[in-house]
Amino acid sequence: MRASSTAYCAEIRPDVWLRRFVLATAILVALLGALAISLATVPIWVRLPALVAWIALSYCEIGALRRGWRRSCGVRLYADGSVDIRSDGGAWESAELADGSILLRRFGWLRLVAADGAPVHELVRGGCREDREWRRLHVIWRHV
């Protein structure tokens, strides 16, 4: 957490519907991947371990997404590039912005790493005209 309360920052709150969309998409990709592996024209002794590995990897990735969402109910990005994650209890913990984060005009994909190394990924949305925090996020993003 930052010492100065006057630091220029943008506070973004996660959208439940976007989280549901990401979760549904992840499950759909996991199922389609399992289907593709099942239909592959390779011997069963190659297909079966690949299928088990795919299912295990998908399960771990979806679990990591959900664990990250449980620990985060808000993200604060500061002008110096530092990041805080807000827990359900309201406490802020430091994190860092990871490679692969992207911010577009209406949507963004934030890849964060909490202080303990746990990943937190958020699909966020907003509009510069109607949302002051989204506008601030864009200003910070351009300078970081």
XYZ file of N, CA and C in Angstrom:
432
model
N 0.839 -1.171 0.000
C 0.000 0.000 0.000
C 0.887 1.238 0.000
N 0.484 2.243 -0.710
C 1.261 3.460 -0.852
C 1.089 4.374 0.361
N 2.112 5.114 0.665
C 2.087 5.989 1.835
C 1.235 7.231 1.598
N 1.270 7.774 0.403
C 0.572 9.015 0.131
C -0.859 8.757 -0.316
N -1.803 9.433 0.304
C -3.194 9.276 -0.106
C -3.518 10.170 -1.291
N -2.598 11.072 -1.644
C -2.841 11.986 -2.753
C -2.199 11.483 -4.047
N -1.652 10.290 -4.046
C -1.015 9.744 -5.252
C -2.059 9.574 -6.345
N -1.659 9.891 -7.570
C -2.550 9.737 -8.723
C -2.710 8.250 -9.004
N -3.940 7.777 -8.979
C -4.181 6.359 -9.196
C -5.548 6.144 -9.831
N -5.744 4.947 -10.324
C -7.033 4.528 -10.876
C -7.454 3.277 -10.131
N -8.672 3.293 -9.624
C -9.189 2.125 -8.911
C -10.256 1.459 -9.772
N -10.004 0.199 -10.104
C -10.892 -0.560 -10.979
C -11.541 -1.671 -10.161
N -12.845 -1.786 -10.278
C -13.569 -2.864 -9.603
C -13.946 -3.922 -10.637
N -13.736 -5.177 -10.310
C -14.060 -6.254 -11.246
C -15.560 -6.339 -11.526
N -15.876 -6.779 -12.720
C -17.253 -6.963 -13.154
C -17.596 -8.450 -13.073
N -18.634 -8.784 -12.320
C -19.033 -10.180 -12.132
C -19.370 -10.836 -13.471
N -20.031 -10.100 -14.356
C -20.414 -10.669 -15.655
C -19.204 -10.967 -16.513
N -18.180 -10.121 -16.456
C -16.963 -10.397 -17.214
C -16.237 -11.609 -16.649
N -16.256 -11.757 -15.337
C -15.644 -12.938 -14.723
C -16.375 -14.203 -15.163
N -17.691 -14.141 -15.203
C -18.468 -15.295 -15.665
C -18.165 -15.611 -17.128
N -18.014 -14.578 -17.939
C -17.679 -14.772 -19.346
C -16.320 -15.455 -19.489
N -15.329 -14.988 -18.740
C -13.990 -15.589 -18.794
C -14.037 -17.040 -18.324
N -14.758 -17.306 -17.256
C -14.880 -18.674 -16.745
C -15.579 -19.582 -17.759
N -16.676 -19.113 -18.348
C -17.393 -19.913 -19.351
C -16.514 -20.174 -20.565
N -15.748 -19.164 -20.974
C -14.840 -19.332 -22.108
C -13.744 -20.338 -21.789
N -13.207 -20.272 -20.592
C -12.158 -21.215 -20.189
C -12.686 -22.645 -20.172
N -13.883 -22.822 -19.651
C -14.481 -24.161 -19.619
C -14.750 -24.656 -21.035
N -15.254 -23.777 -21.893
C -15.520 -24.159 -23.288
C -14.231 -24.560 -24.003
N -13.169 -23.795 -23.811
C -11.880 -24.128 -24.440
C -11.357 -25.454 -23.904
N -11.521 -25.692 -22.609
C -11.081 -26.963 -22.024
C -11.845 -28.133 -22.638
N -13.143 -27.985 -22.798
C -13.951 -29.050 -23.391
C -13.619 -29.269 -24.866
N -13.457 -28.180 -25.608
C -13.107 -28.308 -27.029
C -11.720 -28.916 -27.211
N -10.798 -28.564 -26.338
C -9.469 -29.165 -26.395
C -9.516 -30.653 -26.107
N -10.308 -31.035 -25.113
C -10.463 -32.456 -24.788
C -11.109 -33.204 -25.946
N -12.081 -32.571 -26.589
C -12.724 -33.186 -27.751
C -11.738 -33.357 -28.899
N -10.942 -32.325 -29.159
C -9.948 -32.396 -30.240
C -8.927 -33.499 -29.979
N -8.482 -33.616 -28.743
C -7.517 -34.677 -28.405
C -8.177 -36.043 -28.558
N -9.430 -36.154 -28.130
C -10.142 -37.434 -28.233
C -10.330 -37.875 -29.679
N -10.509 -36.916 -30.576
C -10.760 -37.233 -31.981
C -9.490 -37.316 -32.828
N -8.355 -37.053 -32.208
C -7.089 -37.092 -32.947
C -6.845 -38.501 -33.501
N -6.234 -38.555 -34.653
C -5.969 -39.854 -35.307
C -4.568 -40.342 -34.951
N -4.379 -40.564 -33.673
C -3.125 -41.129 -33.154
C -3.508 -42.323 -32.283
N -2.586 -43.197 -32.011
C -2.903 -44.361 -31.173
C -3.410 -43.946 -29.794
N -4.212 -44.796 -29.209
C -4.817 -44.526 -27.900
C -3.759 -44.336 -26.814
N -2.613 -45.023 -26.927
C -1.578 -44.889 -25.903
C -0.915 -43.508 -25.952
N -1.114 -42.760 -27.042
C -0.639 -41.371 -27.123
C -1.777 -40.430 -26.713
N -2.979 -40.742 -27.178
C -4.140 -39.893 -26.939
C -4.534 -39.832 -25.462
N -4.541 -40.960 -24.795
C -5.002 -41.003 -23.403
C -4.128 -40.164 -22.454
N -2.797 -40.304 -22.486
C -1.991 -39.427 -21.611
C -2.131 -37.947 -21.973
N -2.265 -37.661 -23.274
C -2.445 -36.271 -23.689
C -3.766 -35.719 -23.155
N -4.806 -36.530 -23.212
C -6.111 -36.124 -22.708
C -6.074 -35.893 -21.195
N -5.446 -36.790 -20.470
C -5.333 -36.640 -19.014
C -4.529 -35.382 -18.672
N -3.442 -35.156 -19.386
C -2.623 -33.961 -19.141
C -3.414 -32.688 -19.448
N -4.163 -32.696 -20.544
C -4.973 -31.527 -20.925
C -6.025 -31.223 -19.859
N -6.701 -32.261 -19.395
C -7.735 -32.071 -18.377
C -7.113 -31.561 -17.077
N -5.986 -32.111 -16.683
C -5.315 -31.669 -15.456
C -4.855 -30.219 -15.577
N -4.275 -29.860 -16.713
C -3.817 -28.482 -16.935
C -5.002 -27.515 -16.937
N -6.063 -27.894 -17.604
C -7.258 -27.044 -17.652
C -7.828 -26.837 -16.253
N -7.904 -27.905 -15.480
C -8.412 -27.830 -14.116
C -7.560 -26.877 -13.263
N -6.247 -26.997 -13.391
C -5.337 -26.134 -12.620
C -5.475 -24.671 -13.033
N -5.578 -24.404 -14.320
C -5.696 -23.028 -14.804
C -7.016 -22.386 -14.378
N -8.105 -23.128 -14.488
C -9.409 -22.601 -14.071
C -9.415 -22.387 -12.555
N -8.810 -23.291 -11.818
C -8.700 -23.129 -10.367
C -7.886 -21.899 -9.993
N -6.802 -21.646 -10.717
C -5.976 -20.470 -10.446
C -6.748 -19.181 -10.731
N -7.533 -19.175 -11.791
C -8.376 -18.012 -12.087
C -9.328 -17.734 -10.931
N -10.004 -18.768 -10.486
C -11.001 -18.604 -9.418
C -10.359 -18.206 -8.093
N -9.191 -18.764 -7.776
C -8.494 -18.378 -6.537
C -8.087 -16.909 -6.589
N -7.618 -16.459 -7.748
C -7.253 -15.058 -7.910
C -8.448 -14.140 -7.730
N -9.582 -14.540 -8.260
C -10.790 -13.731 -8.123
C -11.289 -13.689 -6.694
N -11.121 -14.785 -5.957
C -11.550 -14.807 -4.555
C -10.739 -13.836 -3.704
N -9.504 -13.630 -4.075
C -8.649 -12.773 -3.256
C -8.709 -11.318 -3.674
N -9.370 -10.998 -4.785
C -9.366 -9.633 -5.298
C -10.772 -9.104 -5.537
N -11.073 -7.971 -4.910
C -12.342 -7.306 -5.219
C -12.085 -5.878 -5.698
N -10.840 -5.584 -6.018
C -10.490 -4.286 -6.569
C -9.013 -4.213 -6.903
N -8.693 -3.382 -7.864
C -7.308 -3.184 -8.288
C -7.056 -1.687 -8.353
N -5.933 -1.276 -7.809
C -5.544 0.131 -7.845
C -4.187 0.232 -8.542
N -4.142 1.000 -9.636
C -2.899 1.223 -10.371
C -2.446 2.660 -10.145
N -1.167 2.819 -9.805
C -0.600 4.133 -9.501
C 0.212 4.657 -10.677
N 0.434 5.956 -10.674
C 1.152 6.618 -11.764
C 2.585 6.118 -11.902
N 3.186 5.608 -10.831
C 4.562 5.114 -10.915
C 4.638 3.668 -11.408
N 3.478 3.066 -11.726
C 3.456 1.701 -12.240
C 3.211 0.646 -11.183
N 3.134 1.036 -9.932
C 2.875 0.060 -8.882
C 1.378 -0.272 -8.828
N 1.075 -1.403 -8.237
C -0.296 -1.915 -8.217
C -0.620 -2.434 -6.819
N -1.853 -2.235 -6.392
C -2.375 -2.825 -5.162
C -3.620 -3.624 -5.497
N -3.829 -4.705 -4.753
C -5.026 -5.529 -4.893
C -5.806 -5.425 -3.592
N -7.111 -5.210 -3.707
C -7.959 -5.088 -2.522
C -8.627 -6.425 -2.222
N -8.486 -6.873 -0.983
C -9.097 -8.133 -0.565
C -10.558 -7.900 -0.185
N -11.277 -8.988 0.060
C -12.679 -8.886 0.470
C -12.836 -8.095 1.765
N -11.849 -8.184 2.640
C -11.893 -7.458 3.906
C -11.631 -5.973 3.775
N -11.222 -5.521 2.602
C -10.955 -4.108 2.367
C -9.496 -3.722 2.478
N -8.635 -4.661 2.883
C -7.208 -4.362 3.006
C -6.556 -4.383 1.624
N -5.577 -3.517 1.445
C -4.848 -3.444 0.174
C -3.503 -4.145 0.343
N -3.144 -4.973 -0.622
C -1.828 -5.611 -0.624
C -1.134 -5.291 -1.943
N 0.169 -5.194 -1.893
C 0.894 -4.825 -3.102
C 0.953 -5.993 -4.082
N 1.069 -5.633 -5.341
C 1.169 -6.610 -6.423
C 1.993 -5.964 -7.522
N 2.186 -6.690 -8.596
C 2.869 -6.073 -9.733
C 2.174 -6.477 -11.022
N 2.270 -5.583 -11.988
C 1.676 -5.803 -13.295
C 2.593 -6.724 -14.085
N 2.040 -7.819 -14.586
C 2.845 -8.807 -15.305
C 2.781 -8.562 -16.802
N 3.757 -9.135 -17.504
C 3.750 -9.084 -18.962
C 2.489 -9.747 -19.481
N 2.001 -9.257 -20.599
C 0.796 -9.816 -21.192
C -0.447 -9.015 -20.862
N -0.314 -8.006 -20.009
C -1.449 -7.136 -19.726
C -1.650 -6.213 -20.924
N -2.909 -5.927 -21.209
C -3.216 -5.081 -22.360
C -4.413 -4.203 -22.014
N -4.410 -2.986 -22.524
C -5.522 -2.072 -22.305
C -5.936 -1.494 -23.648
N -7.181 -1.747 -24.013
C -7.756 -1.209 -25.233
C -8.723 -0.095 -24.871
N -9.405 0.442 -25.845
C -10.283 1.573 -25.588
C -11.411 1.233 -24.611
N -12.071 0.103 -24.791
C -13.208 -0.262 -23.946
C -12.946 -1.446 -23.018
N -11.925 -2.239 -23.317
C -11.630 -3.441 -22.525
C -10.152 -3.506 -22.186
N -9.852 -4.284 -21.157
C -8.463 -4.520 -20.786
C -8.322 -5.886 -20.150
N -7.137 -6.455 -20.264
C -6.812 -7.729 -19.617
C -5.629 -7.441 -18.713
N -5.863 -7.507 -17.403
C -4.814 -7.217 -16.430
C -4.276 -8.526 -15.870
N -2.989 -8.728 -16.025
C -2.314 -9.883 -15.440
C -1.483 -9.349 -14.288
N -1.859 -9.735 -13.094
C -1.196 -9.245 -11.887
C -0.580 -10.415 -11.140
N 0.456 -10.105 -10.380
C 1.083 -11.094 -9.510
C 1.085 -10.505 -8.110
N 0.401 -11.168 -7.188
C 0.335 -10.702 -5.802
C 1.708 -10.818 -5.152
N 1.847 -10.217 -4.004
C 3.132 -10.208 -3.296
C 3.631 -11.616 -2.992
N 2.713 -12.553 -2.767
C 3.114 -13.932 -2.475
C 3.307 -14.776 -3.736
N 3.203 -14.165 -4.910
C 3.436 -14.871 -6.166
C 2.192 -15.440 -6.820
N 1.045 -15.303 -6.186
C -0.203 -15.839 -6.743
C -0.683 -14.969 -7.902
N -1.095 -15.595 -9.007
C -1.587 -14.812 -10.152
C -3.023 -14.340 -9.946
N -3.298 -13.138 -10.424
C -4.649 -12.585 -10.429
C -4.855 -11.996 -11.815
N -5.852 -12.507 -12.534
C -6.137 -12.032 -13.892
C -7.531 -11.439 -13.909
N -7.663 -10.283 -14.528
C -8.963 -9.617 -14.595
C -9.219 -9.093 -16.001
N -10.412 -9.376 -16.507
C -10.915 -8.737 -17.710
C -11.718 -7.550 -17.221
N -11.363 -6.355 -17.664
C -12.022 -5.139 -17.192
C -12.578 -4.375 -18.383
N -13.559 -3.528 -18.099
C -14.134 -2.707 -19.159
C -14.527 -1.353 -18.608
N -14.667 -0.420 -19.509
C -15.069 0.924 -19.125
C -15.112 1.819 -20.328
N -15.441 3.065 -20.087
C -15.491 4.055 -21.151
C -14.931 5.364 -20.646
N -14.065 5.965 -21.429
C -13.395 7.202 -21.001
C -14.369 8.355 -20.799
N -15.441 8.386 -21.556
C -16.382 9.500 -21.431
C -17.229 9.425 -20.180
N -17.622 8.213 -19.791
C -18.529 8.105 -18.656
C -17.889 7.646 -17.353
N -16.644 7.184 -17.385
C -16.009 6.615 -16.198
C -14.667 7.306 -15.921
N -14.628 8.060 -14.844
C -13.417 8.811 -14.493
C -12.236 7.887 -14.187
N -12.508 6.778 -13.487
C -11.434 5.844 -13.149
C -10.855 5.191 -14.398
N -11.692 4.877 -15.374
C -11.225 4.279 -16.633
C -10.340 5.284 -17.378
N -10.733 6.547 -17.368
C -9.934 7.596 -18.011
C -8.579 7.719 -17.313
N -8.587 7.691 -15.988
C -7.329 7.743 -15.241
C -6.442 6.538 -15.569
N -7.063 5.364 -15.667
C -6.312 4.154 -16.008
C -5.603 4.325 -17.351
N -6.282 4.899 -18.311
C -5.668 5.122 -19.629
C -4.509 6.110 -19.552
N -4.657 7.147 -18.747
C -3.564 8.124 -18.582
C -2.352 7.436 -17.953
N -2.584 6.674 -16.905
C -1.495 5.954 -16.236
C -0.855 4.960 -17.194
N -1.671 4.234 -17.925
C -1.182 3.196 -18.844
C -0.248 3.784 -19.882
N -0.592 4.966 -20.410
C 0.265 5.605 -21.423
C 1.630 5.983 -20.868
N 1.684 6.316 -19.591
C 2.958 6.761 -19.009
C 3.776 5.624 -18.419
N 3.145 4.504 -18.149
C 3.868 3.354 -17.603
C 4.241 2.469 -18.745
